[in-house]
mmCIF file of C-alpha atoms in Angstrom:
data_model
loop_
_atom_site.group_PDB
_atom_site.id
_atom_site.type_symbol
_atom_site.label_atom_id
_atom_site.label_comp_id
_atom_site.label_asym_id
_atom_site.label_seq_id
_atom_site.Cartn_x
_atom_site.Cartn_y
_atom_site.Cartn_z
ATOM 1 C CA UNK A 1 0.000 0.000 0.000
ATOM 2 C CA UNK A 2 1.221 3.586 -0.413
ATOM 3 C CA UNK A 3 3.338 5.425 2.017
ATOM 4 C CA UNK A 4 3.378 8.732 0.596
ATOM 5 C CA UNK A 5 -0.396 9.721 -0.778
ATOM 6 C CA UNK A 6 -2.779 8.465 2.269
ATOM 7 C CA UNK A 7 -6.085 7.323 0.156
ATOM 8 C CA UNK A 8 -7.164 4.205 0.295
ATOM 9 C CA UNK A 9 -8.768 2.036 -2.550
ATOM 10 C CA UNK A 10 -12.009 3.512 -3.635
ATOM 11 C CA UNK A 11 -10.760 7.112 -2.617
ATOM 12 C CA UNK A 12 -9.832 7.744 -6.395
ATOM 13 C CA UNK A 13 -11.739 7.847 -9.495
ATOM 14 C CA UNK A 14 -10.030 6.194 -12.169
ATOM 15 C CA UNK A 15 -9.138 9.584 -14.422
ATOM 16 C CA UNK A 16 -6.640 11.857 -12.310
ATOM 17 C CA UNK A 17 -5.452 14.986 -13.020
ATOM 18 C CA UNK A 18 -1.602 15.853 -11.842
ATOM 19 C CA UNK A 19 -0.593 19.405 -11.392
ATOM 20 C CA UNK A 20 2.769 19.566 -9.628
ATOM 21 C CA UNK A 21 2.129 22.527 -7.701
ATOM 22 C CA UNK A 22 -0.529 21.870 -4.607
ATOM 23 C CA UNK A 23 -1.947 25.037 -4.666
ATOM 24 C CA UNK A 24 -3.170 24.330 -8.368
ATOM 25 C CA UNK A 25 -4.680 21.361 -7.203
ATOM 26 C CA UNK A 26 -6.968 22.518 -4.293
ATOM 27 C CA UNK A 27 -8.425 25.134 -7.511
ATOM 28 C CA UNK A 28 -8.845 22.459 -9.643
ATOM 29 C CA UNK A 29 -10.897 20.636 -6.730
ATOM 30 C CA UNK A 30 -12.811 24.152 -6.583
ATOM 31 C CA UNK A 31 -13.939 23.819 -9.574
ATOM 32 C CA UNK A 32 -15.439 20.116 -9.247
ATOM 33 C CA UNK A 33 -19.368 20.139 -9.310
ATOM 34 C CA UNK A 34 -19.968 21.622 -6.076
ATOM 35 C CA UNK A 35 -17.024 23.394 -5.480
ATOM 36 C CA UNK A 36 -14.215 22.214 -2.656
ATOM 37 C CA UNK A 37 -17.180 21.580 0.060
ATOM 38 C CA UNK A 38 -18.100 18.979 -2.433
ATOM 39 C CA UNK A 39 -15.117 17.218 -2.797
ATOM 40 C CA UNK A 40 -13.353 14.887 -0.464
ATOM 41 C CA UNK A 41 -9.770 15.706 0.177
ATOM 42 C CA UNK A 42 -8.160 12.062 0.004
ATOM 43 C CA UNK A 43 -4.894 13.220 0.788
ATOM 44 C CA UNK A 44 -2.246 15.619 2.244
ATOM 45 C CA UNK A 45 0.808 13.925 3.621
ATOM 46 C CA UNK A 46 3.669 15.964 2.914
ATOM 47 C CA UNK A 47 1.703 18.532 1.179
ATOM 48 C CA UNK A 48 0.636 15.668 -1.693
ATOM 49 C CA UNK A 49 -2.662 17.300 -1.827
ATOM 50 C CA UNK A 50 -5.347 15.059 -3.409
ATOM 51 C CA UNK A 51 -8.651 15.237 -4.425
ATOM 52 C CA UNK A 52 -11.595 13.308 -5.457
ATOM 53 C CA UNK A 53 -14.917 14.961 -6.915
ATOM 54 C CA UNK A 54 -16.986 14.991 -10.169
ATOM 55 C CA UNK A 55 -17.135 17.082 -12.807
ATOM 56 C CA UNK A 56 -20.156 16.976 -15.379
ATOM 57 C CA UNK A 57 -21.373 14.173 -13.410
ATOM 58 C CA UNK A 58 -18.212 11.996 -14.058
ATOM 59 C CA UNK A 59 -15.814 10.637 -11.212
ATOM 60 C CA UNK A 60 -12.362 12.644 -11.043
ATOM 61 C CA UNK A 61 -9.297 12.913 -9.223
ATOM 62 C CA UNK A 62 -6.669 15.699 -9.007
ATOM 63 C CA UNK A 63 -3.380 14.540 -7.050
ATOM 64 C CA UNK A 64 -0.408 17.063 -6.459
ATOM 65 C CA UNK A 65 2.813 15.455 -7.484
ATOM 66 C CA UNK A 66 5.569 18.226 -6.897
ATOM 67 C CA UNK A 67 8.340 19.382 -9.294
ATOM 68 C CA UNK A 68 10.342 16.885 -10.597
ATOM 69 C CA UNK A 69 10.379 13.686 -11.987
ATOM 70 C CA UNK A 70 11.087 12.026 -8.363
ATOM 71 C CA UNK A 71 8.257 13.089 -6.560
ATOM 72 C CA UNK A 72 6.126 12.411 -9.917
ATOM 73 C CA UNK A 73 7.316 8.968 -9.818
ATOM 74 C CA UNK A 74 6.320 8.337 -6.355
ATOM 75 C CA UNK A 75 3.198 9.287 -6.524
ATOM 76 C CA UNK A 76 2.497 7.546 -10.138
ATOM 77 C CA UNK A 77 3.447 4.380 -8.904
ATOM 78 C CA UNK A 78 1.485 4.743 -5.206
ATOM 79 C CA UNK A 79 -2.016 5.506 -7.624
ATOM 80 C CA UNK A 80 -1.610 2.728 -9.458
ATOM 81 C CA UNK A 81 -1.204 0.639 -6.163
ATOM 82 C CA UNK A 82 -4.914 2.505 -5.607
ATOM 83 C CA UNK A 83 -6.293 1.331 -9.350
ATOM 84 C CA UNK A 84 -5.893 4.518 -11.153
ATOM 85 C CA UNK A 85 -5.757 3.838 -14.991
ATOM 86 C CA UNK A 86 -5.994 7.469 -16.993
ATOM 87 C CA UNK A 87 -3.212 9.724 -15.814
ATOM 88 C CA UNK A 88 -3.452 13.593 -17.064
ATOM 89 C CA UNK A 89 -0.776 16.492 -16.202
ATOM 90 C CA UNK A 90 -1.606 18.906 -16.247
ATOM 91 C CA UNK A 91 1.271 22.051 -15.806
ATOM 92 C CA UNK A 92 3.582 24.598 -16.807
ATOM 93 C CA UNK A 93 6.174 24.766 -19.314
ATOM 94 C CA UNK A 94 9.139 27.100 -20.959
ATOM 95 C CA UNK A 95 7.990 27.121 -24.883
ATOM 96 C CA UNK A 96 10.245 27.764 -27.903
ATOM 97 C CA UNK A 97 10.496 29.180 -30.841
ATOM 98 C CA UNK A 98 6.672 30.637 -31.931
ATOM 99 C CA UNK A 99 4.747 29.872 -29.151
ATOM 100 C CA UNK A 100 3.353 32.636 -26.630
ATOM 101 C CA UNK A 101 2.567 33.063 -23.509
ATOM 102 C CA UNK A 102 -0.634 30.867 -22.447
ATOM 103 C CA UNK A 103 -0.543 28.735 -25.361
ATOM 104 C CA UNK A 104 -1.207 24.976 -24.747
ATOM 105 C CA UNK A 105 1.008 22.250 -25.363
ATOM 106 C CA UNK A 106 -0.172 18.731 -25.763
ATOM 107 C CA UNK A 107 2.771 16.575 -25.227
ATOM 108 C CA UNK A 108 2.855 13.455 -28.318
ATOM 109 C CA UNK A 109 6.386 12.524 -26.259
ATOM 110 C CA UNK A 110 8.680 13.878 -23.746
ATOM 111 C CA UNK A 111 12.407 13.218 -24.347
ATOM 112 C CA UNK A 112 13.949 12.263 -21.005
ATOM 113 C CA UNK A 113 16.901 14.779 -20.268
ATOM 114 C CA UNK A 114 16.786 13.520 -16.735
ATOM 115 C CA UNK A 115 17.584 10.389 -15.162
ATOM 116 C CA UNK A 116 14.165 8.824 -14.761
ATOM 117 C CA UNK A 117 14.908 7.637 -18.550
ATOM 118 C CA UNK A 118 17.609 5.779 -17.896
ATOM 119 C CA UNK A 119 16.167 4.168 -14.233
ATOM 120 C CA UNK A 120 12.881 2.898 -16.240
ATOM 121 C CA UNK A 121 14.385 2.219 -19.860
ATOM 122 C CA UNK A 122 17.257 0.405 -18.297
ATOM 123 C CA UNK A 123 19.730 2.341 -19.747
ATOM 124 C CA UNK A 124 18.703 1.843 -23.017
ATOM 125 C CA UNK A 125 17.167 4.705 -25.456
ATOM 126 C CA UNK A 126 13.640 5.221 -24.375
ATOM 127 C CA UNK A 127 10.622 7.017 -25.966
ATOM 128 C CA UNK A 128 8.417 8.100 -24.057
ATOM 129 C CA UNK A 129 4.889 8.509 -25.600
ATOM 130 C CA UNK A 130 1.487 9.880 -24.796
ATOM 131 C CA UNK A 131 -1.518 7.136 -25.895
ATOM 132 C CA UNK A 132 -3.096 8.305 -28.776
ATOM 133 C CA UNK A 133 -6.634 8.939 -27.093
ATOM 134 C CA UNK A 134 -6.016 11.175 -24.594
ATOM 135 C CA UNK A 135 -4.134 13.162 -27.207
ATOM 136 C CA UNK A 136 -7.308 13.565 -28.849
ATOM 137 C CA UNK A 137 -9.541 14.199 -26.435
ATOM 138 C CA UNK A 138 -7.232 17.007 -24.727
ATOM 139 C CA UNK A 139 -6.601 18.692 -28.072
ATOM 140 C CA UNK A 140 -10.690 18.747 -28.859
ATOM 141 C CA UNK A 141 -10.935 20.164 -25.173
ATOM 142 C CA UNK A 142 -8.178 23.011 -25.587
ATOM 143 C CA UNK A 143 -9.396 23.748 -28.966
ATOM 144 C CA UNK A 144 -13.096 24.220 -27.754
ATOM 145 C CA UNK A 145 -11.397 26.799 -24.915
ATOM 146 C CA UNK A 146 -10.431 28.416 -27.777
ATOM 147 C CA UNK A 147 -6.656 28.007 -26.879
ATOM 148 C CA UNK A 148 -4.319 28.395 -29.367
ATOM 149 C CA UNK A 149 -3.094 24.634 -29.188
ATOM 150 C CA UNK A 150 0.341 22.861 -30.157
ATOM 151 C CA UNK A 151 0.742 19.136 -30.289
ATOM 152 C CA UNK A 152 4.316 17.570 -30.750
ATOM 153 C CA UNK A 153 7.239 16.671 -28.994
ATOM 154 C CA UNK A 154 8.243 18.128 -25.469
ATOM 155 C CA UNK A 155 11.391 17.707 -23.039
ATOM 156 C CA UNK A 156 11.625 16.788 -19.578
ATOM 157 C CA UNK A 157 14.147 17.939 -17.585
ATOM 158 C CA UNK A 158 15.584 17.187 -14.421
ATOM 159 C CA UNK A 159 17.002 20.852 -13.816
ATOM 160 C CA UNK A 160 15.213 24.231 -14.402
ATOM 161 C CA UNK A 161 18.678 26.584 -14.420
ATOM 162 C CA UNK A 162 20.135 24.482 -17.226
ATOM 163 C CA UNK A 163 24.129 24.884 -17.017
ATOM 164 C CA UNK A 164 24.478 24.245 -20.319
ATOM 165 C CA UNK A 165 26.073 27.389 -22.187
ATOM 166 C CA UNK A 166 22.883 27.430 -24.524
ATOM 167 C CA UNK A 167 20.433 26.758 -22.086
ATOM 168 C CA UNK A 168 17.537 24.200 -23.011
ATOM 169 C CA UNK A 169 16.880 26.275 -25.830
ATOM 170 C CA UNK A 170 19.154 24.033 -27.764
ATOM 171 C CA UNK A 171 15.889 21.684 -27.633
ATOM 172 C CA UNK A 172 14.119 24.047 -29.164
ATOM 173 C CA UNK A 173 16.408 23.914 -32.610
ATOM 174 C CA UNK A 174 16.015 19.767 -32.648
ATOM 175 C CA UNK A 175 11.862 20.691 -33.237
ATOM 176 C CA UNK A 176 11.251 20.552 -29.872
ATOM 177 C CA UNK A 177 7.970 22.853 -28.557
ATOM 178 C CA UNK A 178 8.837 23.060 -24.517
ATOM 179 C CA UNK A 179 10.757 22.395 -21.897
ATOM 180 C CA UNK A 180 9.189 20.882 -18.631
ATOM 181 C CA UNK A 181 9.820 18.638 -15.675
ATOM 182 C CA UNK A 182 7.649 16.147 -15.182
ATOM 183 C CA UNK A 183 5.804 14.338 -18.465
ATOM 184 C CA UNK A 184 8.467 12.153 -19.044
ATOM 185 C CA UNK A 185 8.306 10.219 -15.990
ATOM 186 C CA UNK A 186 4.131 9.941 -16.514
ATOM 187 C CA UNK A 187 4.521 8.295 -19.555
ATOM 188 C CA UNK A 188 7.594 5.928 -19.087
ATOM 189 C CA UNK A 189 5.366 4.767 -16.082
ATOM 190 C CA UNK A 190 1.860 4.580 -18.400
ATOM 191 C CA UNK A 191 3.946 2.571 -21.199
ATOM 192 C CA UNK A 192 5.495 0.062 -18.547
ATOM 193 C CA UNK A 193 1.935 -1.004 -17.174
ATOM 194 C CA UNK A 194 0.515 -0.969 -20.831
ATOM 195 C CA UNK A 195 3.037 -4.049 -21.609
ATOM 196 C CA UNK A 196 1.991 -6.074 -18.386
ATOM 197 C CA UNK A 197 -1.798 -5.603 -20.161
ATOM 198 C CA UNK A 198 -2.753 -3.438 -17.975
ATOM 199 C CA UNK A 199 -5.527 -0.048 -19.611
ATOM 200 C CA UNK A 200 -3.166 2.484 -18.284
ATOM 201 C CA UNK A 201 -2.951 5.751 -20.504
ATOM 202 C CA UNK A 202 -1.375 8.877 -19.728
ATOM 203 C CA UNK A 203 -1.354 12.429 -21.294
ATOM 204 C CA UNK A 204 -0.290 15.797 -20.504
ATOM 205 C CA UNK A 205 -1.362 19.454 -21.444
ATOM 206 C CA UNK A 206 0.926 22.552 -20.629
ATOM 207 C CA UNK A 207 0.519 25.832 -20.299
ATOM 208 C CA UNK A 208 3.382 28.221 -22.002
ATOM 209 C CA UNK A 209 4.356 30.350 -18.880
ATOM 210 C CA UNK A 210 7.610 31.886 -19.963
ATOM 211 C CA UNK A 211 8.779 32.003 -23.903
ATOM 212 C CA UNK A 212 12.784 30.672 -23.973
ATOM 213 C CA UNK A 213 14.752 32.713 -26.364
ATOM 214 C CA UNK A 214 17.344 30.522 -28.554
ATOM 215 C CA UNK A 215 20.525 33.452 -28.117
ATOM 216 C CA UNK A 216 21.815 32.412 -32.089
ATOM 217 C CA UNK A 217 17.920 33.344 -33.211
ATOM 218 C CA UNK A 218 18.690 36.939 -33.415
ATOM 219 C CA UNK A 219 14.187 37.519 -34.348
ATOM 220 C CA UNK A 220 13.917 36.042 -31.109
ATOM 221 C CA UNK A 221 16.036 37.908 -29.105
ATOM 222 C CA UNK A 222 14.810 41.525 -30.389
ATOM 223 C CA UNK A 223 11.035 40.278 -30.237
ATOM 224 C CA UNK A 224 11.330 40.210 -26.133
ATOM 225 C CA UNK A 225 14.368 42.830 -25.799
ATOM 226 C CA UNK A 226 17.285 40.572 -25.765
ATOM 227 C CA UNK A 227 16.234 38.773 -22.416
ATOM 228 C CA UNK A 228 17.196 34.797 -22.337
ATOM 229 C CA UNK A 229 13.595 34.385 -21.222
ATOM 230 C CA UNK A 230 10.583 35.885 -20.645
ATOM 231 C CA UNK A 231 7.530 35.378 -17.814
ATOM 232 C CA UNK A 232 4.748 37.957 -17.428
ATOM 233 C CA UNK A 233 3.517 38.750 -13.919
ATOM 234 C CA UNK A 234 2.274 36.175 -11.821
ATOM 235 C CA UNK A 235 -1.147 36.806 -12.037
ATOM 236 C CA UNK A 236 -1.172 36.679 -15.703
ATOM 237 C CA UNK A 237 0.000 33.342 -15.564
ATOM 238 C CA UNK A 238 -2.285 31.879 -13.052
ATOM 239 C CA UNK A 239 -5.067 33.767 -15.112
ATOM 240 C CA UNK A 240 -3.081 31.611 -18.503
ATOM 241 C CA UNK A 241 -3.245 28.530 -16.497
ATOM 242 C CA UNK A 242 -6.911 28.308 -15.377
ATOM 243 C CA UNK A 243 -8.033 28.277 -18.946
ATOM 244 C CA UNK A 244 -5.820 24.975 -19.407
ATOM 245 C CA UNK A 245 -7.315 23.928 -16.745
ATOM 246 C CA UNK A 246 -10.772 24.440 -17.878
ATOM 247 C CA UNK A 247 -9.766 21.926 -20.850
ATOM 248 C CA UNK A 248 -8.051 19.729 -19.021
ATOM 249 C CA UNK A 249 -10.978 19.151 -16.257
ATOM 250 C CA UNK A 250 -13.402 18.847 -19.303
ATOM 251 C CA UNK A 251 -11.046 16.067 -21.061
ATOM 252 C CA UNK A 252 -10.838 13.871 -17.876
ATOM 253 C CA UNK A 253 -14.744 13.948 -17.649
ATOM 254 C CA UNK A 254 -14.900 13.181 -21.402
ATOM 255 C CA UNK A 255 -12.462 10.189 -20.602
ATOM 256 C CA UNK A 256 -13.397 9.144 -17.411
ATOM 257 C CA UNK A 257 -17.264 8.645 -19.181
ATOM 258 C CA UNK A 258 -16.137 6.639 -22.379
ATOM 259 C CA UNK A 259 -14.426 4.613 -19.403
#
């Protein structure tokens, strides 16, 4: 049984959205039918805030997993202890190249610059890919938010101040949209339990919070005054953030009723 989330079997739905930051996730719960004094907080050890409600009518969890592919790991592998078979993040991300601030990004794959790649792929090359469904039904979700909506490949990261003397925006040049921290690790963990047979699917829809400026772009550099990267106030992008939310709630109800 898990020692890190406290819920028990039964105390999530089967679709569950993951938002790293805790915060995010007692909104999301907000927003359930009935608002936070209608859900049932399942969870809070260590500030893993979880949730369980319904939204349209439809069973859904939101579970906080942290930054990080660690924590996200942890708590991946303690829901699927507790049944959990759709898994949805639902976050923030540093986008490249043409995309603005509050655009969505649904993630086809996450290239693992981080070590979670080489724990789960055994060293090996490893791909790690969204299922095709979830894909779907988050881009028809975003779309109908009217979010201008990207859909291709994404990298996870293990560190946020990249040493590197380009940055991450060297990504961005291999046709790359993003740079994040966690999706990677959901869908290593979704593909492993789909070869044991088990309906596990994972998918994962980002918000564009800062733009990352690739310093041998020289278009790029003058469009945001010659700044390696750019985030608008805070407030804008929790304002950004609860519109991908909005889609992302709607796709898990959309899932979690097709079952």
């Amino acid at each position: 049984m898990p020692i890190h989330i406290t819920g028990q079997p039964g105390d999530y739905a089967p679709v569950v959205l993951l938002p790293g930051d805790p915060n995010r996730a007692t909104r999301i719960a907000a927003r359930f039918d009935g608002g936070l004094e209608a859900s049932r907080l399942v969870s809070e050890h260590r500030g893993l805030l979880g949730y369980t409600g319904t939204v349209n009518g439809v069973p859904v969890s939101v579970q906080t997993t942290m930054m990080g592919t660690p924590t996200t790991t942890i708590v991946i592998e303690e829901l699927l202890m507790l049944g959990v078979t759709t898994f949805i993040r639902v976050g923030t991300t540093g986008g490249f190249g043409g995309l603005g601030i509050g655009d969505a990004v649904v993630a086809l794959s996450a290239a693992s610059l981080s070590g979670i790649g080489g724990v789960l792929g055994g060293g090996e090359p490893t791909a790690p890919t969204a299922d095709y469904e979830v894909v779907q039904v988050l881009v028809e979700a975003a779309r109908a938010e009217g979010l201008v909506t990207h859909v291709g490949p994404v990298v996870t990261s293990d560190v946020f101040y990249d040493p590197h003397p380009d940055g991450v925006a060297r990504w961005g040049r291999r046709g790359y949209l993003c740079a994040e921290m966690e999706t990677a690790a959901v869908y290593l963990l979704a593909m492993r339990e789909r070869a044991k047979g088990r309906p596990v699917r994972a998918g994962s829809i980002l918000t564009v919070s800062d733009v990352i400026v690739d310093p041998s772009i020289e278009h790029q550099a003058t469009a945001i005054g010659d700044e390696a990267w750019f985030r608008p106030p805070e407030e804008e992008v929790t304002r950004r953030v609860d519109l991908t939310i909005g889609a992302a709630m709607q796709a898990a109800a959309a899932l979690g009723r097709a079952g």
